[in-house]
PDB file of C-alpha atoms in Angstrom:
ATOM      1  CA  UNK A   1       0.046  -0.095  -0.120  1.00 60.00           C
ATOM      2  CA  UNK A   2       1.197   3.411  -0.866  1.00 68.00           C
ATOM      3  CA  UNK A   3       1.874   6.080   1.781  1.00 73.00           C
ATOM      4  CA  UNK A   4      -1.467   8.137   2.789  1.00 77.00           C
ATOM      5  CA  UNK A   5      -3.951   5.819   1.050  1.00 83.00           C
ATOM      6  CA  UNK A   6      -7.077   5.352   2.792  1.00 87.00           C
ATOM      7  CA  UNK A   7      -7.910   2.051   3.980  1.00 94.00           C
ATOM      8  CA  UNK A   8     -11.421   1.176   4.970  1.00 96.00           C
ATOM      9  CA  UNK A   9     -13.782  -1.541   5.793  1.00 98.00           C
ATOM     10  CA  UNK A  10     -17.374  -1.025   4.655  1.00 97.00           C
ATOM     11  CA  UNK A  11     -20.306  -3.447   5.729  1.00 98.00           C
ATOM     12  CA  UNK A  12     -23.352  -3.279   3.272  1.00 97.00           C
ATOM     13  CA  UNK A  13     -25.165  -4.823   0.656  1.00 98.00           C
ATOM     14  CA  UNK A  14     -24.305  -5.768  -3.068  1.00 98.00           C
ATOM     15  CA  UNK A  15     -26.219  -3.461  -5.056  1.00 97.00           C
ATOM     16  CA  UNK A  16     -25.386  -4.831  -8.696  1.00 97.00           C
ATOM     17  CA  UNK A  17     -24.338  -8.345  -9.939  1.00 97.00           C
ATOM     18  CA  UNK A  18     -20.605  -8.358 -10.015  1.00 97.00           C
ATOM     19  CA  UNK A  19     -19.170  -8.231 -13.714  1.00 95.00           C
ATOM     20  CA  UNK A  20     -16.014  -9.649 -14.451  1.00 93.00           C
ATOM     21  CA  UNK A  21     -13.926  -8.290 -17.226  1.00 91.00           C
ATOM     22  CA  UNK A  22     -10.238  -9.203 -18.752  1.00 83.00           C
ATOM     23  CA  UNK A  23      -8.403  -6.370 -20.077  1.00 70.00           C
ATOM     24  CA  UNK A  24      -5.936  -6.790 -22.919  1.00 74.00           C
ATOM     25  CA  UNK A  25      -3.127  -7.801 -20.666  1.00 73.00           C
ATOM     26  CA  UNK A  26      -5.589 -10.709 -19.555  1.00 80.00           C
ATOM     27  CA  UNK A  27      -5.627  -9.489 -16.030  1.00 87.00           C
ATOM     28  CA  UNK A  28      -9.136 -10.265 -14.542  1.00 91.00           C
ATOM     29  CA  UNK A  29     -10.954  -7.679 -12.720  1.00 92.00           C
ATOM     30  CA  UNK A  30     -14.598  -7.258 -11.426  1.00 96.00           C
ATOM     31  CA  UNK A  31     -16.870  -4.473 -10.630  1.00 97.00           C
ATOM     32  CA  UNK A  32     -19.842  -4.128  -8.375  1.00 98.00           C
ATOM     33  CA  UNK A  33     -21.977  -1.592  -6.583  1.00 98.00           C
ATOM     34  CA  UNK A  34     -22.177  -1.489  -2.845  1.00 98.00           C
ATOM     35  CA  UNK A  35     -24.526   0.189  -0.590  1.00 98.00           C
ATOM     36  CA  UNK A  36     -24.031   0.941   3.022  1.00 97.00           C
ATOM     37  CA  UNK A  37     -26.816   2.404   5.220  1.00 96.00           C
ATOM     38  CA  UNK A  38     -25.827   3.091   8.878  1.00 94.00           C
ATOM     39  CA  UNK A  39     -28.483   2.910  11.499  1.00 93.00           C
ATOM     40  CA  UNK A  40     -28.684   5.745  13.937  1.00 95.00           C
ATOM     41  CA  UNK A  41     -30.505   6.480  17.056  1.00 96.00           C
ATOM     42  CA  UNK A  42     -33.598   8.779  16.802  1.00 95.00           C
ATOM     43  CA  UNK A  43     -34.769  10.146  20.129  1.00 95.00           C
ATOM     44  CA  UNK A  44     -37.918  11.371  18.556  1.00 95.00           C
ATOM     45  CA  UNK A  45     -38.953   7.876  17.489  1.00 94.00           C
ATOM     46  CA  UNK A  46     -37.242   6.333  20.439  1.00 95.00           C
ATOM     47  CA  UNK A  47     -35.641   3.771  18.246  1.00 95.00           C
ATOM     48  CA  UNK A  48     -33.086   3.389  15.458  1.00 96.00           C
ATOM     49  CA  UNK A  49     -33.705   4.652  11.860  1.00 95.00           C
ATOM     50  CA  UNK A  50     -31.721   4.438   8.479  1.00 95.00           C
ATOM     51  CA  UNK A  51     -29.430   7.115   7.699  1.00 96.00           C
ATOM     52  CA  UNK A  52     -28.280   8.143   4.311  1.00 96.00           C
ATOM     53  CA  UNK A  53     -27.017   5.485   2.041  1.00 97.00           C
ATOM     54  CA  UNK A  54     -23.599   5.748   0.895  1.00 97.00           C
ATOM     55  CA  UNK A  55     -22.684   4.034  -2.554  1.00 97.00           C
ATOM     56  CA  UNK A  56     -19.360   2.753  -3.587  1.00 98.00           C
ATOM     57  CA  UNK A  57     -18.039   1.141  -6.771  1.00 97.00           C
ATOM     58  CA  UNK A  58     -16.052  -1.893  -5.731  1.00 98.00           C
ATOM     59  CA  UNK A  59     -13.307  -3.099  -7.991  1.00 97.00           C
ATOM     60  CA  UNK A  60     -11.277  -6.362  -7.433  1.00 97.00           C
ATOM     61  CA  UNK A  61      -8.572  -7.885  -9.446  1.00 95.00           C
ATOM     62  CA  UNK A  62      -6.708 -11.226 -10.225  1.00 93.00           C
ATOM     63  CA  UNK A  63      -7.943 -14.241  -8.121  1.00 93.00           C
ATOM     64  CA  UNK A  64     -10.034 -12.211  -5.889  1.00 96.00           C
ATOM     65  CA  UNK A  65     -11.819 -10.748  -9.147  1.00 95.00           C
ATOM     66  CA  UNK A  66     -12.668 -14.304 -10.176  1.00 93.00           C
ATOM     67  CA  UNK A  67     -13.825 -15.381  -6.732  1.00 95.00           C
ATOM     68  CA  UNK A  68     -16.047 -12.470  -6.284  1.00 96.00           C
ATOM     69  CA  UNK A  69     -17.609 -13.145  -9.791  1.00 95.00           C
ATOM     70  CA  UNK A  70     -18.312 -16.549  -8.691  1.00 93.00           C
ATOM     71  CA  UNK A  71     -19.595 -16.222  -5.054  1.00 95.00           C
ATOM     72  CA  UNK A  72     -21.119 -12.717  -4.790  1.00 97.00           C
ATOM     73  CA  UNK A  73     -24.493 -11.778  -5.929  1.00 97.00           C
ATOM     74  CA  UNK A  74     -26.944  -8.755  -5.620  1.00 98.00           C
ATOM     75  CA  UNK A  75     -28.707  -8.430  -2.478  1.00 97.00           C
ATOM     76  CA  UNK A  76     -26.338 -10.265  -0.371  1.00 98.00           C
ATOM     77  CA  UNK A  77     -24.618  -8.819   2.655  1.00 98.00           C
ATOM     78  CA  UNK A  78     -20.906  -8.389   2.470  1.00 98.00           C
ATOM     79  CA  UNK A  79     -17.995  -7.020   4.088  1.00 98.00           C
ATOM     80  CA  UNK A  80     -15.287  -5.044   1.973  1.00 98.00           C
ATOM     81  CA  UNK A  81     -11.926  -3.986   3.064  1.00 98.00           C
ATOM     82  CA  UNK A  82      -9.797  -1.883   0.860  1.00 97.00           C
ATOM     83  CA  UNK A  83      -8.405   1.344  -0.454  1.00 97.00           C
ATOM     84  CA  UNK A  84     -11.042   4.358  -0.953  1.00 96.00           C
ATOM     85  CA  UNK A  85     -10.564   6.920  -3.453  1.00 94.00           C
ATOM     86  CA  UNK A  86     -12.738   9.648  -5.060  1.00 94.00           C
ATOM     87  CA  UNK A  87     -12.975   9.575  -8.916  1.00 93.00           C
ATOM     88  CA  UNK A  88     -14.115  12.716 -10.797  1.00 95.00           C
ATOM     89  CA  UNK A  89     -15.536  12.211 -14.220  1.00 93.00           C
ATOM     90  CA  UNK A  90     -17.778  14.047 -16.515  1.00 96.00           C
ATOM     91  CA  UNK A  91     -21.283  12.451 -17.532  1.00 95.00           C
ATOM     92  CA  UNK A  92     -22.570  12.134 -21.151  1.00 96.00           C
ATOM     93  CA  UNK A  93     -24.617  15.213 -20.468  1.00 97.00           C
ATOM     94  CA  UNK A  94     -21.428  17.193 -19.468  1.00 96.00           C
ATOM     95  CA  UNK A  95     -22.153  17.562 -16.009  1.00 97.00           C
ATOM     96  CA  UNK A  96     -19.127  16.950 -13.343  1.00 96.00           C
ATOM     97  CA  UNK A  97     -19.788  13.729 -11.161  1.00 95.00           C
ATOM     98  CA  UNK A  98     -17.717  11.968  -8.219  1.00 95.00           C
ATOM     99  CA  UNK A  99     -17.751   8.368  -7.648  1.00 94.00           C
ATOM    100  CA  UNK A 100     -16.475   6.661  -4.303  1.00 96.00           C
ATOM    101  CA  UNK A 101     -14.312   3.849  -5.655  1.00 96.00           C
ATOM    102  CA  UNK A 102     -13.430   1.041  -3.314  1.00 97.00           C
ATOM    103  CA  UNK A 103     -10.218  -1.203  -4.684  1.00 97.00           C
ATOM    104  CA  UNK A 104     -10.675  -4.330  -2.550  1.00 98.00           C
ATOM    105  CA  UNK A 105      -8.257  -6.267  -0.799  1.00 97.00           C
ATOM    106  CA  UNK A 106     -10.673  -8.727   0.615  1.00 98.00           C
ATOM    107  CA  UNK A 107     -14.523  -9.446   0.081  1.00 98.00           C
ATOM    108  CA  UNK A 108     -16.679 -11.716   2.051  1.00 97.00           C
ATOM    109  CA  UNK A 109     -20.296 -12.259   3.259  1.00 97.00           C
ATOM    110  CA  UNK A 110     -21.360 -10.838   6.303  1.00 97.00           C
ATOM    111  CA  UNK A 111     -22.015 -13.752   8.589  1.00 96.00           C
ATOM    112  CA  UNK A 112     -23.883 -11.609  11.274  1.00 96.00           C
ATOM    113  CA  UNK A 113     -26.739 -11.679   8.575  1.00 95.00           C
ATOM    114  CA  UNK A 114     -26.665 -15.569   7.447  1.00 95.00           C
ATOM    115  CA  UNK A 115     -24.243 -18.375   6.631  1.00 94.00           C
ATOM    116  CA  UNK A 116     -22.196 -19.228   3.774  1.00 91.00           C
ATOM    117  CA  UNK A 117     -19.892 -22.287   2.678  1.00 91.00           C
ATOM    118  CA  UNK A 118     -16.242 -21.957   1.885  1.00 90.00           C
ATOM    119  CA  UNK A 119     -15.048 -23.585  -1.289  1.00 89.00           C
ATOM    120  CA  UNK A 120     -11.178 -23.568  -2.163  1.00 88.00           C
ATOM    121  CA  UNK A 121     -10.373 -22.414  -5.539  1.00 85.00           C
ATOM    122  CA  UNK A 122      -7.790 -24.066  -7.711  1.00 78.00           C
ATOM    123  CA  UNK A 123      -5.174 -21.698  -9.189  1.00 65.00           C
ATOM    124  CA  UNK A 124      -1.943 -22.211 -10.965  1.00 55.00           C
ATOM    125  CA  UNK A 125       1.287 -22.246  -8.913  1.00 48.00           C
ATOM    126  CA  UNK A 126       2.850 -19.102  -8.589  1.00 46.00           C
ATOM    127  CA  UNK A 127       6.593 -17.933  -8.583  1.00 42.00           C
ATOM    128  CA  UNK A 128       8.020 -17.429  -5.233  1.00 43.00           C
ATOM    129  CA  UNK A 129       7.178 -13.785  -5.292  1.00 46.00           C
ATOM    130  CA  UNK A 130       3.761 -14.567  -6.610  1.00 46.00           C
ATOM    131  CA  UNK A 131       2.300 -13.871  -9.963  1.00 48.00           C
ATOM    132  CA  UNK A 132      -0.153 -11.392  -8.293  1.00 49.00           C
ATOM    133  CA  UNK A 133       2.223  -9.899  -5.802  1.00 49.00           C
ATOM    134  CA  UNK A 134       1.109 -12.143  -2.997  1.00 50.00           C
ATOM    135  CA  UNK A 135       3.658 -14.078  -0.957  1.00 46.00           C
ATOM    136  CA  UNK A 136       3.317 -17.927  -0.824  1.00 44.00           C
ATOM    137  CA  UNK A 137       2.588 -19.392   2.688  1.00 47.00           C
ATOM    138  CA  UNK A 138       5.810 -20.238   4.627  1.00 46.00           C
ATOM    139  CA  UNK A 139       7.192 -23.362   3.574  1.00 42.00           C
ATOM    140  CA  UNK A 140       5.208 -23.623   0.430  1.00 41.00           C
ATOM    141  CA  UNK A 141       5.696 -23.024  -3.289  1.00 41.00           C
ATOM    142  CA  UNK A 142       2.608 -20.534  -3.538  1.00 42.00           C
ATOM    143  CA  UNK A 143       0.362 -23.185  -5.076  1.00 42.00           C
ATOM    144  CA  UNK A 144      -2.970 -23.731  -3.441  1.00 44.00           C
ATOM    145  CA  UNK A 145      -3.454 -27.253  -2.177  1.00 44.00           C
ATOM    146  CA  UNK A 146      -5.690 -29.211  -4.174  1.00 44.00           C
ATOM    147  CA  UNK A 147      -8.279 -30.195  -1.385  1.00 44.00           C
ATOM    148  CA  UNK A 148     -10.931 -32.814  -2.055  1.00 40.00           C
ATOM    149  CA  UNK A 149     -13.745 -29.874  -2.135  1.00 49.00           C
ATOM    150  CA  UNK A 150     -11.773 -27.711  -4.649  1.00 49.00           C
ATOM    151  CA  UNK A 151     -13.500 -26.375  -7.754  1.00 54.00           C
ATOM    152  CA  UNK A 152     -12.206 -24.588 -10.600  1.00 57.00           C
ATOM    153  CA  UNK A 153     -13.473 -20.823 -11.247  1.00 58.00           C
ATOM    154  CA  UNK A 154     -16.153 -20.758 -13.791  1.00 61.00           C
ATOM    155  CA  UNK A 155     -15.317 -18.047 -16.346  1.00 61.00           C
ATOM    156  CA  UNK A 156     -18.418 -18.513 -18.397  1.00 62.00           C
ATOM    157  CA  UNK A 157     -19.929 -15.158 -17.211  1.00 62.00           C
ATOM    158  CA  UNK A 158     -16.796 -13.206 -17.891  1.00 61.00           C
ATOM    159  CA  UNK A 159     -17.277 -10.470 -20.472  1.00 60.00           C
ATOM    160  CA  UNK A 160     -14.873  -8.534 -22.621  1.00 58.00           C
ATOM    161  CA  UNK A 161     -13.768  -5.085 -21.480  1.00 53.00           C
ATOM    162  CA  UNK A 162     -15.792  -2.456 -23.373  1.00 54.00           C
ATOM    163  CA  UNK A 163     -13.723  -0.267 -25.751  1.00 51.00           C
ATOM    164  CA  UNK A 164     -15.745   2.798 -25.007  1.00 47.00           C
ATOM    165  CA  UNK A 165     -16.572   3.865 -21.231  1.00 50.00           C
ATOM    166  CA  UNK A 166     -18.566   7.077 -20.467  1.00 50.00           C
ATOM    167  CA  UNK A 167     -17.678   7.091 -16.854  1.00 48.00           C
ATOM    168  CA  UNK A 168     -17.060   4.625 -14.050  1.00 45.00           C
ATOM    169  CA  UNK A 169     -20.427   3.671 -13.639  1.00 45.00           C
ATOM    170  CA  UNK A 170     -21.392   2.888 -17.289  1.00 46.00           C
ATOM    171  CA  UNK A 171     -20.368  -0.680 -17.305  1.00 44.00           C
ATOM    172  CA  UNK A 172     -22.714  -1.209 -13.952  1.00 45.00           C
ATOM    173  CA  UNK A 173     -25.669   0.374 -15.817  1.00 45.00           C
ATOM    174  CA  UNK A 174     -25.609  -1.846 -19.072  1.00 45.00           C
TER     175      UNK A 174
END
């Protein structure tokens, strides 16, 4: 992580089905929308009420992108940890816009809201430094052990990266 990057953890609900892309360099990445609505105490109502919802565009890369595309669906509760940045762009109507983008290091289901079942994925062995920058576990070669329950990642829903993008949210509304 670079100096002065803002690392955050957001608990919320998936607002769009993740879409997995591959760019020309064949590095997979996945995008989805995330809504987070805090609950605040309201004295007048003598109870908790929903505060304003914050929306984020979540981006994941490499193995995390493939796993998110396979495991996460719209409407599911998740916990996302990553680096936050604000992206300024201009809409097709010429209006300035800002999008909160979260480049995720980790994404998981919020187990305070339900259960999930972990399935280990099988990826090719990496070099000692790791093809995706990750370090292999101590004493290992970086390959993920092929457990009996391991399943390959289904890439049938992966789509090609669009050539033209009218802003960060354009692919999410298509």
